[in-house]
XYZ file of C-alpha atoms in Angstrom:
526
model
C 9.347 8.883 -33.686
C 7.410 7.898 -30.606
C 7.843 4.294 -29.053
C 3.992 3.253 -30.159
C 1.044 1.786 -28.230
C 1.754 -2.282 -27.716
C -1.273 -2.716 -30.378
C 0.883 -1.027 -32.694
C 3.877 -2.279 -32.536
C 3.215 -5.824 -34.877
C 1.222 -3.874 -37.750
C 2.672 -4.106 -41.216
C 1.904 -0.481 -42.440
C 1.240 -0.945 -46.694
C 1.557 1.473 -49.827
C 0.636 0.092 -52.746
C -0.122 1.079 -55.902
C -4.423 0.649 -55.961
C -6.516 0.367 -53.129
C -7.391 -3.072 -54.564
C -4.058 -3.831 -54.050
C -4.337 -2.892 -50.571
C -7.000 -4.928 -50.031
C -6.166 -7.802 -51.555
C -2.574 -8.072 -49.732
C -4.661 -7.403 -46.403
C -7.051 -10.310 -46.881
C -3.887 -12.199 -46.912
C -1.815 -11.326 -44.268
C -4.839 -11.102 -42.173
C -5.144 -15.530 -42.980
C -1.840 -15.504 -42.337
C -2.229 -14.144 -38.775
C -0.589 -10.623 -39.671
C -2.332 -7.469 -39.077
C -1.803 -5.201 -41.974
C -2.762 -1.299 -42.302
C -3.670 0.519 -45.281
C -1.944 3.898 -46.166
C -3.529 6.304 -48.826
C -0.191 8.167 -49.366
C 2.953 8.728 -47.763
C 1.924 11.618 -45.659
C -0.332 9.317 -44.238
C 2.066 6.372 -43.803
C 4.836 8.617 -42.628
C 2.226 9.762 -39.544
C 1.000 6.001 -39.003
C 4.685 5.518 -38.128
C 5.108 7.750 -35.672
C 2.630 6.010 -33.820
C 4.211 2.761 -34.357
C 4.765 -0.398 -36.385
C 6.279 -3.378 -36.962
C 7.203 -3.123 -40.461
C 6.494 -0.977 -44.060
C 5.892 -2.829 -47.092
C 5.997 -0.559 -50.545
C 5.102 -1.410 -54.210
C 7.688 0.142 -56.257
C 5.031 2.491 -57.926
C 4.342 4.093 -54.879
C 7.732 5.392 -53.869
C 8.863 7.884 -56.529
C 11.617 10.625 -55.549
C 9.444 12.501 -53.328
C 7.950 9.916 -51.629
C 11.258 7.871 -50.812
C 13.010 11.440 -50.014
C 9.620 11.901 -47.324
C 9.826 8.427 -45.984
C 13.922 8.301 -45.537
C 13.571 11.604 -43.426
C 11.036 9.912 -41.108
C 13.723 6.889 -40.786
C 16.175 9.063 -39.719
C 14.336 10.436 -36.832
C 13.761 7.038 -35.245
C 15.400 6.654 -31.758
C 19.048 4.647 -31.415
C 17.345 1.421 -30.736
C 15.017 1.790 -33.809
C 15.701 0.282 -37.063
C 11.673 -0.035 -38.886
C 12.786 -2.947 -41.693
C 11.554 -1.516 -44.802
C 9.838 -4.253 -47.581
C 9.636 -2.977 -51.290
C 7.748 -5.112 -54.177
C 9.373 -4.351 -57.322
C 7.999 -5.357 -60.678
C 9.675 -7.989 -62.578
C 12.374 -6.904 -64.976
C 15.601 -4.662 -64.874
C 16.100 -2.760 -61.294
C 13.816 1.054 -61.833
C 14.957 4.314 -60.531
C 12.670 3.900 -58.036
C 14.352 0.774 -56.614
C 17.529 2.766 -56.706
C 16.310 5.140 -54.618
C 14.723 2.919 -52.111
C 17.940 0.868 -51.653
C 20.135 4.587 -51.444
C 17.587 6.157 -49.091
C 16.344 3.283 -46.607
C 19.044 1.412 -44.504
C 17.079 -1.554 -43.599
C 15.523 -2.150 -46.979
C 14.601 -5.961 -48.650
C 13.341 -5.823 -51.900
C 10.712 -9.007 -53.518
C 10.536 -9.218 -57.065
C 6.806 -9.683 -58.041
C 5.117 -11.890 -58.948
C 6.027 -13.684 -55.598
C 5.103 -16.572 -53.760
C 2.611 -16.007 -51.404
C 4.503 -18.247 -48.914
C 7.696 -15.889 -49.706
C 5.821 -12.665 -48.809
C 4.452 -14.465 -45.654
C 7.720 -15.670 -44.639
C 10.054 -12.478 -45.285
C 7.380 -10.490 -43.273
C 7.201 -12.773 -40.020
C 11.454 -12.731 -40.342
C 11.321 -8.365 -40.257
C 9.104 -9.014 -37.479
C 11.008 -11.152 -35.133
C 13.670 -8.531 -35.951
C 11.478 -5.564 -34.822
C 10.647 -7.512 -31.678
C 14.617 -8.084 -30.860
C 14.473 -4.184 -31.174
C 11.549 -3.676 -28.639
C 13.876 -5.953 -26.398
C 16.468 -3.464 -26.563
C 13.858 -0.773 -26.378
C 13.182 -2.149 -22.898
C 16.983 -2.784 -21.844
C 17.248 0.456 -22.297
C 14.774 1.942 -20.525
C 15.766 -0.697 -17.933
C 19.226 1.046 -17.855
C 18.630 4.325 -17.926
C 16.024 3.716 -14.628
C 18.711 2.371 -13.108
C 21.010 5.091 -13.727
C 18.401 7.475 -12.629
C 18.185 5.730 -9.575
C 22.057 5.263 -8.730
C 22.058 9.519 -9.363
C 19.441 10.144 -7.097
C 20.818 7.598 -4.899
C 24.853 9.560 -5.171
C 22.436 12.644 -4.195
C 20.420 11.191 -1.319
C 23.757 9.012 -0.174
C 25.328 12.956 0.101
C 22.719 14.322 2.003
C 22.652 11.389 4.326
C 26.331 11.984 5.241
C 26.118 15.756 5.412
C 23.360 15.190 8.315
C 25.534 13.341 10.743
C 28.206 15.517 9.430
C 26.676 18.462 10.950
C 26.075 18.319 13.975
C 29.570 16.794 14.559
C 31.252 19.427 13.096
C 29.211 22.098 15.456
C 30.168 19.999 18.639
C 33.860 19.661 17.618
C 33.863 23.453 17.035
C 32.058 23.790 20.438
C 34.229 21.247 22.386
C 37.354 23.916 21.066
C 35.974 27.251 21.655
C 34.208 26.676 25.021
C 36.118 24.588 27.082
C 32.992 23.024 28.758
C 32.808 21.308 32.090
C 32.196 17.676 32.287
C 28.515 17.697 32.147
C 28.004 19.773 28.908
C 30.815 18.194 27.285
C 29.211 14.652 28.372
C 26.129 15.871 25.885
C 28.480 16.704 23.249
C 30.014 13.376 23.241
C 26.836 11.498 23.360
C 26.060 13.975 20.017
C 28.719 12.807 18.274
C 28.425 9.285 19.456
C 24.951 9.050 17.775
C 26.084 10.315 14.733
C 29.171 8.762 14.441
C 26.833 5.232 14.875
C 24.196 6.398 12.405
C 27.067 6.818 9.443
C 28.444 2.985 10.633
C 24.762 1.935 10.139
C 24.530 3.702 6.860
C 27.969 2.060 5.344
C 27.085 -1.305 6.915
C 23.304 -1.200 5.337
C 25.882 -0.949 1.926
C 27.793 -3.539 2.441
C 25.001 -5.962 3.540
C 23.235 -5.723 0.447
C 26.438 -5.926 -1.639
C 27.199 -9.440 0.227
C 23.500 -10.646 -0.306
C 22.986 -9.586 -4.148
C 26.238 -11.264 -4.749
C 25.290 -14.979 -2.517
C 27.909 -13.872 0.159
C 26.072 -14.024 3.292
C 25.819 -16.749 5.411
C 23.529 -17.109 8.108
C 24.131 -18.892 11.774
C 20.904 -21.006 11.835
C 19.576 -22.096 14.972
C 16.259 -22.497 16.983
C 15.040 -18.919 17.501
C 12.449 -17.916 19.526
C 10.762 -15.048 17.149
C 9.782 -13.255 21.053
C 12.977 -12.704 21.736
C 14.344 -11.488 18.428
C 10.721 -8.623 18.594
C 11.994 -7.729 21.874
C 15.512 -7.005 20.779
C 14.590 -5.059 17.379
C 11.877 -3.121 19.866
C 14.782 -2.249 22.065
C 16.952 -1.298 19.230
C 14.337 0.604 17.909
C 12.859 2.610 20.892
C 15.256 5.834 21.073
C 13.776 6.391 17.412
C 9.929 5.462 18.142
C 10.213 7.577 21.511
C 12.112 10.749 19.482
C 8.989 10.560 17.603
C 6.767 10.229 20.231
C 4.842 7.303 19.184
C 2.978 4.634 20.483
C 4.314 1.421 20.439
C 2.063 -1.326 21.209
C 3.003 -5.229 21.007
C 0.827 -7.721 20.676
C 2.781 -11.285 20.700
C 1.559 -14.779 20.816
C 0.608 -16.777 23.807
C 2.371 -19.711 22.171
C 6.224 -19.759 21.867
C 7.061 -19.151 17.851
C 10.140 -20.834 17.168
C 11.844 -20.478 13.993
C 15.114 -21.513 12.053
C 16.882 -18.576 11.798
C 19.782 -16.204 12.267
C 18.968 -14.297 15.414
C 21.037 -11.404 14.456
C 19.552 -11.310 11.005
C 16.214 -11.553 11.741
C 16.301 -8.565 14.376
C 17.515 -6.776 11.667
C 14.537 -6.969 9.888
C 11.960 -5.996 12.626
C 14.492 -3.255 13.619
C 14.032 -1.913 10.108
C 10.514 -2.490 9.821
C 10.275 -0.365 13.165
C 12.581 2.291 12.502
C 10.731 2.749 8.872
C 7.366 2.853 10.680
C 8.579 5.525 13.286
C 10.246 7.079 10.761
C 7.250 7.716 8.740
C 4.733 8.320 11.055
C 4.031 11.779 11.851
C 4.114 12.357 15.351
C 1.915 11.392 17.822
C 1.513 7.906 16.153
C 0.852 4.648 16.524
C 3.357 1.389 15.999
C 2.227 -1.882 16.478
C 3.623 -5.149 16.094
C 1.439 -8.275 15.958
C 2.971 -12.193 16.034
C 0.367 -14.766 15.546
C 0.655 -18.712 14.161
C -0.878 -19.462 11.043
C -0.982 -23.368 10.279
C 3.332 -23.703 9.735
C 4.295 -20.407 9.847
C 5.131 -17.542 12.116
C 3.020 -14.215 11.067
C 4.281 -10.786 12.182
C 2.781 -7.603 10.784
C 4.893 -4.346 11.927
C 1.542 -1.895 11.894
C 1.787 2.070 11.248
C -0.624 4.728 11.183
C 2.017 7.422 9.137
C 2.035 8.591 5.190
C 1.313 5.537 4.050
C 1.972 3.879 0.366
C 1.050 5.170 -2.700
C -0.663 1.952 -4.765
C 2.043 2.001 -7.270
C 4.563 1.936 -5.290
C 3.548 -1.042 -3.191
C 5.170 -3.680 -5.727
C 8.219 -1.463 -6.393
C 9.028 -0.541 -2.955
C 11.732 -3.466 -2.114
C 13.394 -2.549 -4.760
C 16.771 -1.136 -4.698
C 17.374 3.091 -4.012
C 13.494 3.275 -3.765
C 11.649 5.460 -1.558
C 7.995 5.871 -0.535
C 7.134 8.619 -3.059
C 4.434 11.975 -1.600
C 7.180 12.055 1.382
C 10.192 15.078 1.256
C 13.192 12.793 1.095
C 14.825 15.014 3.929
C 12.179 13.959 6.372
C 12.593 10.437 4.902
C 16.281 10.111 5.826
C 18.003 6.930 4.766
C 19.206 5.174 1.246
C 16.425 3.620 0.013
C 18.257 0.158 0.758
C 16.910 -0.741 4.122
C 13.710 -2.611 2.720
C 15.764 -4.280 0.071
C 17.719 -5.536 2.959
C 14.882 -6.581 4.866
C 12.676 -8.407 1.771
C 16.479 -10.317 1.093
C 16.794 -11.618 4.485
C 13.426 -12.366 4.927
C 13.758 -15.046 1.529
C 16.829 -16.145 2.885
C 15.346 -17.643 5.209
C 12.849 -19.173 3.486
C 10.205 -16.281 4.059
C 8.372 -13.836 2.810
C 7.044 -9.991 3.253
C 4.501 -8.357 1.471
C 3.058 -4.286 1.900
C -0.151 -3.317 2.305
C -1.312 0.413 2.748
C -4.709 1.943 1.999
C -3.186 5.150 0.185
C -1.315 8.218 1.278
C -1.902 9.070 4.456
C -3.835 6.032 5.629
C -0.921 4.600 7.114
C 0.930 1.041 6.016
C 1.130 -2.580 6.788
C 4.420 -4.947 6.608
C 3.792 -8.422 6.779
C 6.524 -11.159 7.146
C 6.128 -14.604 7.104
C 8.953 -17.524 8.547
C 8.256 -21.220 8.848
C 8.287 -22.669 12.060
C 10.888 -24.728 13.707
C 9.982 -28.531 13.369
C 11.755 -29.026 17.018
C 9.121 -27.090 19.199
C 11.592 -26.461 22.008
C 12.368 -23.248 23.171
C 16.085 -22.073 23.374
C 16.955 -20.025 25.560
C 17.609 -15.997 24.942
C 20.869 -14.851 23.800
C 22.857 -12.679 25.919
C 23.111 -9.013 24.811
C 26.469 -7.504 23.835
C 28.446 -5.591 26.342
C 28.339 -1.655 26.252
C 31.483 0.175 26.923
C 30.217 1.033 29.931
C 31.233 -2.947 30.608
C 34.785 -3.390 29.031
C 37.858 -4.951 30.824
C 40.983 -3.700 30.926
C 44.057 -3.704 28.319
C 47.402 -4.949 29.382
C 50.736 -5.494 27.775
C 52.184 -4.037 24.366
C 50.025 -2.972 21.703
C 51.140 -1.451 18.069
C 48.687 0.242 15.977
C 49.422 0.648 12.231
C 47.770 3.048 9.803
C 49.024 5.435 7.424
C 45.990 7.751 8.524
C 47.748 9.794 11.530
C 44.585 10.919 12.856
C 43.347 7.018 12.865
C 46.261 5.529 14.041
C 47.202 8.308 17.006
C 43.298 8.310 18.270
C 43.187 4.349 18.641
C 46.157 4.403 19.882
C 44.805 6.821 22.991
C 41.724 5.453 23.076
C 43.402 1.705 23.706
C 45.682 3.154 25.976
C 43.027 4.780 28.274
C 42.210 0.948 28.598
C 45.142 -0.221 29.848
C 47.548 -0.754 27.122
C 51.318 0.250 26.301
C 50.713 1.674 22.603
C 53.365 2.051 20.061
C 52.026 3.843 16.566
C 53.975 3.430 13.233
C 52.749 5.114 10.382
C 54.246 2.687 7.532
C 55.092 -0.720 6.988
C 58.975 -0.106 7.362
C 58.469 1.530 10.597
C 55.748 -1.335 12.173
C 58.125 -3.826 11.367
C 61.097 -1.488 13.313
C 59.091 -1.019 16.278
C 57.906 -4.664 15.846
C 61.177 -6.297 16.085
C 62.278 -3.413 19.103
C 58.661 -3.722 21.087
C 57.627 -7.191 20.725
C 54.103 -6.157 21.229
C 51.448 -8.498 22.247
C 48.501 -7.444 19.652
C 49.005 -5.831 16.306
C 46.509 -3.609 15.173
C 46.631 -3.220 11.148
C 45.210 -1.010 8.400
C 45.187 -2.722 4.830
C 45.452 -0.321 2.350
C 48.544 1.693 3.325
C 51.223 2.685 0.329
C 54.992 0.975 -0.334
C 53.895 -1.959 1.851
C 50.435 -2.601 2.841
C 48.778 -4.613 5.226
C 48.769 -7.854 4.706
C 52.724 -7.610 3.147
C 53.270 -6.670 7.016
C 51.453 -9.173 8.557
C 53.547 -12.204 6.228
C 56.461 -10.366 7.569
C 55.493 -10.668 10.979
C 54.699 -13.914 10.720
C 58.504 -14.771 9.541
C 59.959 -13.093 12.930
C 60.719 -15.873 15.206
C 58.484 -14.281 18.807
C 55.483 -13.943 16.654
C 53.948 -17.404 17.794
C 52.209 -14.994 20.563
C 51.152 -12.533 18.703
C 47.566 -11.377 17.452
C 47.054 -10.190 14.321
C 44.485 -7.457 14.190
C 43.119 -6.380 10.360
C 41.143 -3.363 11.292
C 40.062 -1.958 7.340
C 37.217 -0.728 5.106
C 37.666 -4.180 2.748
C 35.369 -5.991 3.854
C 34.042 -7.960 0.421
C 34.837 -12.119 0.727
C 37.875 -12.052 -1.368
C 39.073 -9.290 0.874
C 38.628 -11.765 4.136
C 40.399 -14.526 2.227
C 43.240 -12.778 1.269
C 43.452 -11.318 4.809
C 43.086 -14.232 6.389
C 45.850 -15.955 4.261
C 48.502 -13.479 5.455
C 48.223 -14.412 8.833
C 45.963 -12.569 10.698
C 43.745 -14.023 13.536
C 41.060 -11.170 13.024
C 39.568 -8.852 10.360
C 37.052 -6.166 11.475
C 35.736 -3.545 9.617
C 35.785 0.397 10.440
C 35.445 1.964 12.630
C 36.090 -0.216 15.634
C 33.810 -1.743 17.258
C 35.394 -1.413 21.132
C 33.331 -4.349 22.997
C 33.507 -6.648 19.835
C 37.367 -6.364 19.729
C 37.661 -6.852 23.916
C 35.932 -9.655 23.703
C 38.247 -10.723 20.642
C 41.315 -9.988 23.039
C 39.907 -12.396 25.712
C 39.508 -15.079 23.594
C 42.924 -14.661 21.872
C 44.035 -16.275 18.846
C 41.739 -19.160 16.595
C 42.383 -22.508 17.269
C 44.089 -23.583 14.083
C 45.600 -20.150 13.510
C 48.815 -21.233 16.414
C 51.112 -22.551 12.995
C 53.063 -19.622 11.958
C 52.406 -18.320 8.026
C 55.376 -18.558 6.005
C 56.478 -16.149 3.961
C 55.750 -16.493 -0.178
């Protein structure tokens, strides 16, 4: 039975006995607001169905054996959300054989005795109909839900293919690195190979994770006076390898007049980085990426400009959506989740903004256009410093144990801190950290969570109890990174919680500052 046309779906199909009949009943449904549609037979009823209704009303001459037999088999074809409520007039007097049949063959079945109250008819009609409408709102869940599950299987697909591409190439430089034995320049390449890669699957996990924590309210933003300059020239810098690879243009055009917002620096170069990678990205080469920053009476105006595949029209209002990509584009040349302009349109509203596409068609390039208040306070702050490379980190000293139940993880930070400086010590389990613990007395303690027998944060309340650990600092280094994750780590005693893999100049700079003021009390054990 097909879905019907929305002028459809509110008819009252009728059978009646006479074609008076008919008429007469649709004279009154039509005063009554109802729109009513005569059937000559059931043939033609049964075909007027499959393009849609609201409801059937019968007269009980009209459905003999055949008839109900023809009608019931039509019923039973209708889709799972789909139950057509099913009106029969019956003449007055003992119940006929064809009332029997009706109620035997038709599930959702009312029968009126005649003669009836207009008012009655009226009413019982309007009360099939709001039912028929809750069953359109199903109709639409559904549809709702199956999208999405389309989606979330194309996104599974696209989510594999996106791993298998870093995947790849480090594979073929790890298999190179062991065959050939290369001198220091050629295996220099290789490592900046896999160092790429390695950063493009962190970039991929963490675009997850970001629009986990903002769909669920769990992001909070470090607001301060931003100048929007600064934040363009950091996303551009982020940004470049990618526009250059492509060998685009890049032209910026920013305001003579400072544009000071209140905003998350980090966040908001985010957004600009995305807005330029996605521009570079779907560009073909050579093309052109601008970025524009104007005032407009109280608000800050950038527009990240493109002159590559461009937007189809329908897609324009569905492309922040989640696990949606710009369609007319092979999705291996597209690269990515389909998450990064979900991110971008959530941050953006988060801070009080918005960001609207434009795009002329395929192939006529595209047009992103954000929009942030200003900063009441006019005065410019000054530029943030950048984050130290690892070309720039200090040097490790003292005793360091690294925990993890993953050999591989635990031995390769372990050498990798040591060719810093540190004395590493690597225990594999709980039991054993809390051996070489009590033996070592190391300085930092580097932790996995979700280890077997005794897990992370069992080990830390442990550690806690010994009576030297008022020096030491707690490391969690884990994939749990949701906010009950962080509270629960937090409450066994750790100092920090970072996600995988590490982040080398984030956790030096951790070390230097040492432990949290209000972290010196020791955690007691539970």
């Amino acid at each position: 039975m097909s879905t019907g046309a929305p002028a459809c779906n509110e008819r009252i199909l009728l059978r009646t006995a006479t074609s008076r009949d008919a008429r007469l009943a649709q004279a009154v449904l039509k005063r009554a607001g109802l729109e009513a549609h005569a059937c000559d037979d059931m043939p033609a009823l049964v075909e007027e169905l499959s393009r849609g209704a609201g409801a059937v009303m019968l007269a009980e001459e009209a459905i003999g054996e055949a008839a109900a037999t023809e009608l019931a088999v039509a019923l039973a074809l209708q889709p799972p959300w789909s139950d057509v409520p099913v009106l029969v007039l019956a003449r007055q007097g003992a119940d006929s054989r064809a009332i029997a049949n009706a109620m035997e063959e038709f599930a959702n079945v009312t029968v009126i005795e005649r003669p009836m109250r207009v008012s009655a008819l009226v009413s019982a009609l309007r009360t099939a109909l709001r039912a028929r409408r809750r069953q359109y709102e199903l109709r639409s869940l559904l549809d709702g839900l199956r999208e999405a599950d389309q989606r979330k299987t194309e996104f599974l697909a696209t989510l594999a293919h996106e791993l298998r591409n870093p995947l790849a190439p480090l594979s073929t430089a790890l298999s190179l690195l062991a065959r050939k034995k290369p001198p220091p320049g050629e295996a220099g390449r290789y490592y900046e190979l896999m160092t790429r890669q390695v950063d493009h699957m962190v970039r991929l996990v963490d675009d997850l994770m970001e629009v986990s924590r903002i769909t669920r309210g769990k992001i909070a933003l470090k607001l301060a006076q931003v100048p929007l300059d600064a934040v363009i020239d950091e996303a551009v810098e982020l940004s470049r390898p990618l526009v250059e690879r492509g060998g685009h243009e890049l032209v910026l055009d920013l305001s003579p007049v400072p544009l000071v917002v209140r905003g998350d620096a980090v966040r908001l170069t985010q957004v600009f980085s995305n807005l330029l990678n996605n521009a570079a990205k779907y560009s073909p080469a050579p093309g052109k990426v601008s970025v524009i920053a104007r005032q407009e009476g109280q608000q800050a105006v950038v527009q990240v400009i493109d002159t590559g595949t461009g937007i189809a029209p329908d897609m324009l209002q569905s492309i922040f959506d989640m696990f949606v990509q710009v369609s007319g584009t092979a999705k291996a040349a597209q690269g990515g989740l389909g998450i990064g302009l979900t991110l971008v349109r959530s941050l953006v509203e988060l801070h009080g903004g918005s960001i609207e596409a434009a795009s002329d068609g395929l192939g006529r390039g595209a047009t992103f256009t954000v929009r942030l208040p200003l900063a009441r306070l006019a005065q410019v702050p000054d530029r943030p410093a950048r984050i130290a490379r690892d070309g720039a980190l200090s040097v490790l000293q003292g005793t360091l144990l690294v925990v993890d139940d993953n050999h591989d993880a635990a031995d390769s930070l372990a050498d990798l801190l040591g060719s810093l400086g540190a004395t590493p010590f690597v225990a594999y389990s709980g039991q054993e950290a809390l051996r070489i613990a009590r033996e070592t007395r190391p300085a930092i303690a580097v932790l996995d969570i979700g280890m077997p027998a005794m897990d992370g944060c069992e080990l830390a309340r442990r550690l806690r109890a010994e009576p030297w650990s008022d020096a030491l600092l707690l490391v969690a280094l884990t994939g749990w990174g949701q906010s009950g994750d962080r509270e629960r780590i937090a409450a066994a005693g750790f100092d920090y919680h970072l996600l995988k893999p590490l982040n080398l100049p984030e956790f030096m700079t951790l070390l230097k500052n040492g432990r949290p003021a209000g972290r010196r009390e020791r955690v007691p054990t539970p």
